[in-house]
Short mmCIF file of C-alpha atoms in Angstrom, two decimals:
data_model
loop_
_atom_site.label_atom_id
_atom_site.label_comp_id
_atom_site.label_asym_id
_atom_site.label_seq_id
_atom_site.Cartn_x
_atom_site.Cartn_y
_atom_site.Cartn_z
CA MET A 425 7.69 -11.02 88.12
CA GLY A 426 7.92 -14.02 85.90
CA CYS A 427 4.40 -13.46 84.68
CA SER A 428 5.08 -9.78 84.08
CA GLY A 429 8.04 -10.70 81.86
CA CYS A 430 5.83 -13.14 79.99
CA ARG A 431 3.28 -10.44 79.33
CA VAL A 432 5.98 -8.07 78.06
CA ARG A 433 7.39 -10.70 75.72
CA PHE A 434 3.88 -11.61 74.58
CA ASN A 435 2.95 -7.99 73.84
CA PHE A 436 6.26 -7.44 72.05
CA GLY A 437 5.53 -10.45 69.88
CA LYS A 438 2.10 -9.07 68.98
CA VAL A 439 3.60 -5.71 68.08
CA LEU A 440 6.28 -7.38 65.95
CA SER A 441 3.63 -9.43 64.19
CA LYS A 442 1.55 -6.33 63.41
CA VAL A 443 4.62 -4.50 62.08
CA SER A 444 5.46 -7.45 59.84
CA VAL A 445 1.90 -7.53 58.47
CA PHE A 446 2.02 -3.76 57.91
CA PHE A 447 5.26 -3.91 55.91
CA THR A 448 4.04 -6.92 53.98
CA MET A 449 0.87 -5.07 53.00
CA LEU A 450 2.93 -2.02 52.13
CA LEU A 451 5.15 -4.07 49.82
CA ILE A 452 2.13 -5.67 48.17
CA PHE A 453 0.47 -2.27 47.68
CA THR A 454 3.69 -0.85 46.23
CA TYR A 455 4.04 -3.81 43.87
CA PHE A 456 0.51 -3.45 42.52
CA PHE A 457 0.91 0.32 42.22
CA TYR A 458 3.96 -0.05 39.98
CA CYS A 459 2.35 -2.83 37.98
CA LEU A 460 -0.67 -0.68 37.30
CA SER A 461 1.50 2.30 36.50
CA GLY A 462 3.52 0.24 34.05
CA LEU A 463 0.41 -0.96 32.27
CA CYS A 464 -0.90 2.59 31.99
CA ASP A 465 2.39 3.81 30.56
CA SER A 466 2.58 1.03 27.99
CA ALA A 467 -1.03 1.37 26.81
CA PRO A 468 -1.45 2.88 23.32
CA ARG A 469 -2.52 6.44 24.17
CA THR A 470 -3.22 7.03 20.47
CA PHE A 471 -6.15 4.66 20.84
CA TYR A 472 -7.90 7.39 22.81
CA SER A 473 -6.53 10.63 21.50
CA GLN A 474 -4.60 10.47 18.25
CA GLN A 475 -6.43 11.60 15.15
CA VAL A 476 -5.46 10.52 11.63
CA SER A 477 -4.44 13.68 9.85
CA ASP A 478 -3.96 12.52 6.29
CA ARG A 479 -7.08 13.00 4.19
CA ASP A 480 -6.88 10.00 1.88
CA TYR A 481 -6.04 7.47 4.57
CA ASP A 482 -8.72 8.82 6.91
CA ILE A 483 -11.38 8.61 4.24
CA LEU A 484 -10.73 5.02 3.47
CA GLU A 485 -10.17 3.88 7.03
CA ASP A 486 -13.51 5.43 8.02
CA LEU A 487 -15.20 3.30 5.41
CA ARG A 488 -13.83 0.06 6.80
CA PRO A 489 -16.69 -2.16 7.90
CA SER A 490 -14.90 -3.64 10.92
CA PRO A 491 -13.68 -1.68 13.98
CA ARG A 492 -11.22 -4.33 15.11
CA LEU A 493 -8.23 -2.52 13.64
CA LEU A 494 -8.75 0.83 15.37
CA HIS A 495 -5.98 0.40 17.92
CA GLU A 496 -3.48 -0.63 15.24
CA ARG A 497 -4.62 1.94 12.71
CA ASN A 498 -4.14 4.91 15.01
CA LEU A 499 -0.55 3.91 15.67
CA THR A 500 0.46 3.67 12.05
CA ALA A 501 -2.05 5.58 9.90
CA SER A 502 -0.57 9.06 10.06
CA ALA A 503 2.95 7.93 9.20
CA ASP A 504 1.82 5.61 6.39
CA ALA A 505 -0.47 8.18 4.80
CA ARG A 506 2.02 11.03 4.79
CA GLN A 507 4.32 8.86 2.71
CA ALA A 508 1.83 8.84 -0.15
CA ASP A 509 2.65 12.46 -0.92
CA ALA A 510 6.41 11.90 -1.00
CA PRO A 511 7.26 8.97 -3.31
CA GLY A 512 10.74 7.62 -2.69
CA LYS A 513 11.14 9.54 0.56
CA LEU A 514 10.70 7.21 3.50
CA PRO A 515 10.09 8.35 7.08
CA GLN A 516 12.64 7.57 9.76
CA SER A 517 10.07 5.63 11.78
CA ALA A 518 9.66 3.24 8.86
CA LEU A 519 13.40 2.66 8.68
CA ASP A 520 14.01 1.85 12.36
CA SER A 521 14.36 -1.83 13.13
CA ASP A 522 12.35 -3.36 15.97
CA LYS A 523 14.24 -4.62 19.01
CA GLY A 524 14.71 -8.33 18.94
CA SER A 525 13.96 -8.59 15.26
CA ALA A 526 14.61 -11.85 13.54
CA GLN A 527 17.38 -12.43 11.02
CA SER A 528 16.79 -11.63 7.34
CA ASP A 529 15.50 -15.13 6.68
CA GLY A 530 11.88 -14.02 6.58
CA ILE A 531 10.92 -14.73 10.21
CA PRO A 532 8.28 -12.14 11.16
CA VAL A 533 8.96 -9.38 13.66
CA SER A 534 6.24 -9.41 16.35
CA ASN A 535 4.99 -7.00 18.97
CA THR A 536 1.76 -6.24 20.80
CA PHE A 537 0.06 -4.76 17.73
CA GLY A 538 0.85 -7.32 15.07
CA THR A 539 3.60 -8.66 12.87
CA LYS A 540 5.76 -7.11 10.17
CA ARG A 541 5.83 -9.34 7.13
CA PHE A 542 7.07 -9.19 3.58
CA PRO A 543 4.22 -8.33 1.18
CA GLN A 544 2.19 -11.32 0.09
CA ALA A 545 0.92 -9.26 -2.84
CA ILE A 546 2.41 -6.33 -4.79
CA ILE A 547 0.83 -3.96 -7.30
CA ILE A 548 3.75 -3.88 -9.74
CA GLY A 549 2.33 -1.63 -12.48
CA VAL A 550 1.66 0.30 -14.51
CA LYS A 551 2.25 4.00 -14.09
CA LYS A 552 -0.89 6.08 -14.86
CA GLY A 553 -2.92 2.91 -15.15
CA GLY A 554 -4.95 3.32 -11.96
CA THR A 555 -2.65 1.82 -9.34
CA ARG A 556 -3.30 4.53 -6.74
CA ALA A 557 -7.07 4.12 -7.04
CA LEU A 558 -6.76 0.34 -6.75
CA LEU A 559 -4.62 0.56 -3.63
CA GLU A 560 -6.92 3.06 -1.94
CA PHE A 561 -10.00 0.99 -2.78
CA LEU A 562 -8.27 -2.09 -1.34
CA ARG A 563 -7.48 -0.27 1.88
CA ILE A 564 -11.19 -0.19 2.64
CA HIS A 565 -10.94 -3.93 3.26
CA PRO A 566 -10.31 -4.79 6.93
CA ASP A 567 -7.97 -7.63 5.98
CA VAL A 568 -5.63 -5.51 3.87
CA ARG A 569 -2.76 -3.47 5.30
CA ALA A 570 -0.76 -1.51 2.75
CA PHE A 571 2.36 0.65 2.84
CA GLY A 572 1.18 4.12 1.87
CA ALA A 573 4.10 5.31 -0.23
CA GLU A 574 5.85 3.69 -3.18
CA PRO A 575 8.91 2.12 -1.50
CA HIS A 576 10.76 1.52 -4.81
CA PHE A 577 12.74 -1.21 -3.08
CA PHE A 578 13.14 -3.59 -6.01
CA ASP A 579 14.19 -0.85 -8.45
CA ARG A 580 15.95 1.90 -6.44
CA PHE A 581 16.76 0.79 -2.90
CA TYR A 582 17.55 -2.90 -3.28
CA ASP A 583 21.03 -2.41 -1.84
CA LYS A 584 19.46 -1.56 1.53
CA GLY A 585 18.54 -5.20 2.01
CA LEU A 586 15.42 -7.25 2.59
CA GLU A 587 15.34 -6.57 6.32
CA TRP A 588 15.16 -2.82 5.64
CA TYR A 589 12.30 -3.46 3.23
CA ARG A 590 10.33 -5.62 5.64
CA ASN A 591 10.64 -3.03 8.39
CA LEU A 592 8.88 -0.52 6.12
CA MET A 593 5.76 -2.64 6.08
CA PRO A 594 2.79 -2.03 8.38
CA ARG A 595 2.08 -4.55 11.11
CA THR A 596 -0.65 -7.07 10.40
CA LEU A 597 -2.84 -9.32 12.49
CA ASP A 598 -3.55 -12.98 11.74
CA GLY A 599 -5.69 -13.27 8.64
CA GLN A 600 -4.57 -9.95 7.16
CA ILE A 601 -2.33 -9.53 4.14
CA THR A 602 0.48 -7.03 3.61
CA MET A 603 0.67 -5.11 0.33
CA GLU A 604 2.61 -2.35 -1.40
CA LYS A 605 2.54 -0.73 -4.81
CA THR A 606 5.36 0.56 -7.00
CA PRO A 607 4.30 0.83 -10.68
CA SER A 608 7.86 1.08 -11.98
CA TYR A 609 8.57 -2.53 -10.95
CA PHE A 610 6.76 -3.80 -14.05
CA VAL A 611 9.21 -2.09 -16.41
CA THR A 612 12.38 -2.69 -14.36
CA LYS A 613 14.45 -5.54 -15.78
CA GLU A 614 15.94 -6.63 -12.44
CA ALA A 615 12.69 -6.48 -10.46
CA PRO A 616 11.23 -9.94 -11.24
CA GLY A 617 14.34 -11.82 -10.08
CA ARG A 618 14.59 -9.68 -6.96
CA VAL A 619 10.94 -10.20 -6.01
CA CYS A 620 11.35 -13.94 -6.53
CA THR A 621 14.43 -13.91 -4.27
CA MET A 622 12.17 -12.53 -1.54
CA ASN A 623 9.29 -14.94 -2.27
CA CYS A 624 8.48 -16.68 -5.54
CA GLN A 625 4.90 -17.20 -4.29
CA THR A 626 4.18 -13.46 -4.22
CA LYS A 627 0.92 -12.48 -5.92
CA LEU A 628 1.39 -9.80 -8.57
CA ILE A 629 -1.23 -7.29 -9.71
CA VAL A 630 -0.81 -5.31 -12.93
CA VAL A 631 -3.25 -2.47 -13.69
CA VAL A 632 -3.18 -1.85 -17.43
CA ARG A 633 -4.81 0.80 -19.56
CA ASP A 634 -4.98 1.62 -23.28
CA PRO A 635 -1.29 2.39 -23.93
CA VAL A 636 -2.11 5.44 -26.05
CA THR A 637 -4.27 7.17 -23.44
CA ARG A 638 -1.81 6.01 -20.77
CA ALA A 639 1.04 7.74 -22.65
CA VAL A 640 -0.96 10.96 -22.95
CA SER A 641 -1.80 10.84 -19.25
CA ASP A 642 1.87 10.25 -18.43
CA TYR A 643 2.87 13.24 -20.55
CA THR A 644 0.16 15.39 -18.92
CA GLN A 645 1.47 14.63 -15.45
CA THR A 646 5.03 15.51 -16.47
CA LEU A 647 3.83 18.68 -18.19
CA THR A 648 2.24 19.97 -14.97
CA LYS A 649 5.62 19.67 -13.26
CA ASN A 650 7.61 20.99 -16.21
CA PRO A 651 5.58 23.48 -18.30
CA GLY A 652 8.50 23.93 -20.70
CA LEU A 653 8.30 20.32 -21.87
CA PRO A 654 8.39 19.81 -25.69
CA SER A 655 5.15 18.85 -27.41
CA PHE A 656 3.82 15.32 -27.13
CA GLN A 657 4.28 14.64 -30.85
CA SER A 658 7.90 15.79 -30.85
CA LEU A 659 8.67 13.33 -28.04
CA ALA A 660 6.61 10.44 -29.39
CA LEU A 661 7.93 10.57 -32.97
CA LYS A 662 11.58 10.18 -33.97
CA ASN A 663 10.91 12.12 -37.12
CA SER A 664 7.67 13.85 -38.05
CA SER A 665 8.11 13.06 -41.75
CA THR A 666 8.72 9.31 -41.32
CA GLY A 667 6.31 8.93 -38.44
CA LEU A 668 8.51 6.39 -36.64
CA ILE A 669 7.69 6.00 -32.96
CA ASP A 670 10.46 6.73 -30.46
CA THR A 671 10.44 3.75 -28.10
CA THR A 672 13.24 5.26 -26.03
CA TRP A 673 10.74 7.74 -24.56
CA SER A 674 9.49 6.23 -21.30
CA ALA A 675 5.88 7.29 -21.92
CA VAL A 676 5.89 5.10 -25.04
CA ARG A 677 8.08 2.29 -23.70
CA ILE A 678 5.90 1.59 -20.64
CA GLY A 679 2.97 0.71 -22.95
CA LEU A 680 4.82 -2.28 -24.44
CA TYR A 681 3.09 -4.54 -21.94
CA ALA A 682 3.87 -7.80 -23.74
CA LYS A 683 7.63 -7.19 -23.63
CA HIS A 684 7.60 -6.36 -19.93
CA LEU A 685 5.41 -9.36 -19.11
CA GLU A 686 7.84 -11.67 -20.92
CA ASN A 687 10.51 -10.59 -18.46
CA TRP A 688 8.30 -11.38 -15.46
CA LEU A 689 7.18 -14.76 -16.84
CA GLN A 690 10.78 -15.94 -16.68
CA HIS A 691 10.45 -15.93 -12.88
CA PHE A 692 6.71 -16.29 -12.11
CA PRO A 693 3.96 -18.46 -13.63
CA LEU A 694 0.99 -16.72 -15.21
CA SER A 695 -1.23 -17.95 -12.35
CA HIS A 696 0.57 -15.54 -10.00
CA PHE A 697 -0.66 -12.52 -11.98
CA LEU A 698 -3.91 -10.61 -11.99
CA PHE A 699 -4.39 -8.10 -14.80
CA VAL A 700 -6.78 -5.34 -13.82
CA SER A 701 -8.39 -3.16 -16.48
CA GLY A 702 -7.84 0.51 -15.73
CA GLU A 703 -10.89 1.31 -17.87
CA ARG A 704 -13.16 -1.09 -15.95
CA LEU A 705 -11.77 0.20 -12.67
CA VAL A 706 -13.44 3.47 -13.70
CA SER A 707 -16.62 2.14 -15.32
CA ASP A 708 -17.23 -0.73 -12.90
CA PRO A 709 -15.04 -0.35 -9.80
CA ALA A 710 -17.04 -2.83 -7.73
CA GLY A 711 -16.77 -5.49 -10.43
CA GLU A 712 -13.01 -5.14 -10.79
CA MET A 713 -12.59 -5.01 -7.02
CA GLY A 714 -14.51 -8.28 -6.80
CA ARG A 715 -11.95 -9.92 -9.07
CA VAL A 716 -9.09 -8.47 -7.04
CA GLN A 717 -10.54 -9.68 -3.74
CA ASP A 718 -11.04 -13.17 -5.19
CA PHE A 719 -7.46 -13.24 -6.45
CA LEU A 720 -6.14 -12.27 -3.02
CA GLY A 721 -8.30 -14.85 -1.28
CA LEU A 722 -10.32 -12.19 0.53
CA LYS A 723 -14.00 -12.07 1.35
CA ARG A 724 -15.83 -9.69 -0.99
CA VAL A 725 -16.23 -6.70 1.30
CA VAL A 726 -15.57 -3.80 -1.11
CA SER A 727 -18.71 -3.48 -3.21
CA ASP A 728 -21.11 -1.09 -4.96
CA LYS A 729 -22.09 0.51 -1.67
CA HIS A 730 -18.65 2.11 -1.39
CA PHE A 731 -18.65 4.00 -4.72
CA TYR A 732 -20.36 6.72 -6.67
CA PHE A 733 -19.34 8.20 -10.03
CA ASN A 734 -18.11 11.79 -10.01
CA GLN A 735 -19.22 13.33 -13.31
CA THR A 736 -16.86 16.30 -12.95
CA LYS A 737 -13.72 14.30 -12.42
CA GLY A 738 -14.81 11.43 -14.62
CA PHE A 739 -13.94 8.59 -12.24
CA PRO A 740 -15.43 6.87 -9.20
CA CYS A 741 -15.17 8.33 -5.72
CA LEU A 742 -15.85 6.91 -2.31
CA LYS A 743 -19.23 7.56 -0.78
CA LYS A 744 -19.56 9.73 2.29
CA PRO A 745 -18.25 7.95 5.38
CA GLU A 746 -20.17 8.29 8.63
CA GLY A 747 -19.43 11.54 10.40
CA SER A 748 -18.21 13.26 7.23
CA SER A 749 -19.96 16.20 5.63
CA LYS A 750 -19.33 15.22 2.03
CA PRO A 751 -18.17 12.38 -0.23
CA ARG A 752 -14.45 12.13 -0.88
CA CYS A 753 -12.43 11.59 -4.06
CA LEU A 754 -8.78 10.96 -4.71
CA GLY A 755 -6.35 13.87 -5.06
CA LYS A 756 -6.86 16.95 -7.20
CA SER A 757 -4.31 15.63 -9.70
CA LYS A 758 -6.73 12.83 -10.65
CA GLY A 759 -8.97 13.65 -13.57
CA ARG A 760 -6.87 16.55 -14.87
CA PRO A 761 -7.69 17.47 -18.51
CA HIS A 762 -5.36 16.18 -21.22
CA PRO A 763 -3.79 18.48 -23.81
CA GLN A 764 -4.99 18.33 -27.40
CA ILE A 765 -2.90 15.87 -29.42
CA PRO A 766 -3.12 15.79 -33.25
CA SER A 767 -5.35 12.90 -34.31
CA GLU A 768 -2.79 11.63 -36.83
CA VAL A 769 -0.19 11.27 -34.04
CA LEU A 770 -2.62 9.29 -31.90
CA GLN A 771 -3.46 7.07 -34.89
CA ARG A 772 0.23 6.38 -35.53
CA LEU A 773 0.57 5.33 -31.91
CA ARG A 774 -2.48 3.05 -32.14
CA ASP A 775 -1.06 1.37 -35.25
CA PHE A 776 2.29 0.99 -33.49
CA TYR A 777 0.82 -0.59 -30.35
CA ARG A 778 -1.67 -2.91 -32.10
CA PRO A 779 0.61 -5.97 -32.52
CA PHE A 780 1.97 -5.56 -28.99
CA ASN A 781 -1.58 -5.32 -27.63
CA HIS A 782 -2.67 -8.50 -29.42
CA ARG A 783 0.37 -10.31 -28.09
CA PHE A 784 -0.46 -9.11 -24.60
CA TYR A 785 -4.06 -10.33 -24.98
CA GLU A 786 -2.74 -13.79 -25.88
CA MET A 787 -0.23 -13.87 -23.02
CA SER A 788 -2.65 -12.65 -20.36
CA GLY A 789 -5.70 -14.51 -21.63
CA GLN A 790 -7.73 -11.28 -21.61
CA ASN A 791 -8.92 -9.04 -24.43
CA PHE A 792 -8.92 -5.46 -23.14
CA GLY A 793 -10.54 -4.07 -26.30
CA TRP A 794 -8.07 -1.29 -26.99
CA ASP A 795 -8.24 -1.74 -30.78
#
C-alpha cells in the first residue's frame, strides 16, 4: 500500500513536471512569435514596395552611384520631390515633430533611418541663376540629402521657429550633409542675421548669372504666368525718354549682386561663400560641380559621365539612368524662349550694371566676364 502511494506520488510528479515544461515552452514560443511579429510590423515596407513617383527626384536618385541609401530614400523621396512643384507650400508630414525630439538648441533628432539636422550648406541665390539645376545635380551625390522644395524659412516663415525648420529637413546618415535652396534669401535683408543665428558656420552657395539675361529670364517666367504683363522696357525704365533704370522692379534689383553681398558679409566671412557661374553650369556642368563638391568637402562623384548637352533646350541634361528608356532633363519650363527686347534697352541695362558687376568681381575675387 505504501509502495502504491509512492508510485502514485511519483507519477503525479512526472506529470506535473511535463506540464510545467509544456507551459514554459508555450510561453517561450509565444514570446518569440510576438517579437518576430513586432519586427515585421516595424520594418520599412517601402523598402520592398514603394516606388518614387516624382519624375525629377527619381531620375537623379537612379543616377546615384551608391545603393546604401535605398531604404532611406524610399521613405522620404516621394514627399520631398512633390514639394518641388509647390514652392512655399509644405506637406504636413514635413511639419510634424518627431517623438522625443530634442529642444531647439540644435541637438539632432534621431531615429532608425538617420538624423534630422539643420542644413550645413544653403543655396541662397539667385533667382533664375541656375539654382534648381545645381540642387538637382548635387542630389546625384550619395552624401547629399536636400529638401526638395524652397522652404522660405529665413524670409517668410521665420516666426515658425528653428525647430519647425529643422523638422522639414530630410534625415541624414553619418557622413552626409543636409542642404536646402531658397534663392530669395540672397536679396532678403534679414536673412543673413537669421542664418547666422542658426549657425554662423553655414556654407553659402550663390549661383550668379549675367544680370541682364537674368532679368529677361525673370520677366519671361512671370510673363508665362501673367500674359497681360506690361512690356519689359516699360518695367525696366522709369522713363523711356531719360532712359533711367527702375531699380524698384525686382527683376532689376536682384541683379545688384554687390549690394546684396555687402549685406551678407556683415555676418559671414567671404570664405563661407562659393560663387557658382550660371553660364559655366551650362557650358561645363562637370567643372562647376567639381568646385561645388570641393567647397562642400565631398568626394568628386558628380562628373562628366552624368551629363550630356541638349541642343534643343540649350542646357545640360542627365544621361539615361539604368532601366530608363531615355535621358532626362529638368522641367519643361527650363529653356523656354525669351521675348524680343529692343537692343537699346538691353544696352542701357548693361551700362547700368557695369559698375556693380566690377564691384562684385572685386568682392568675390572672380571675374564672370559679363562685360
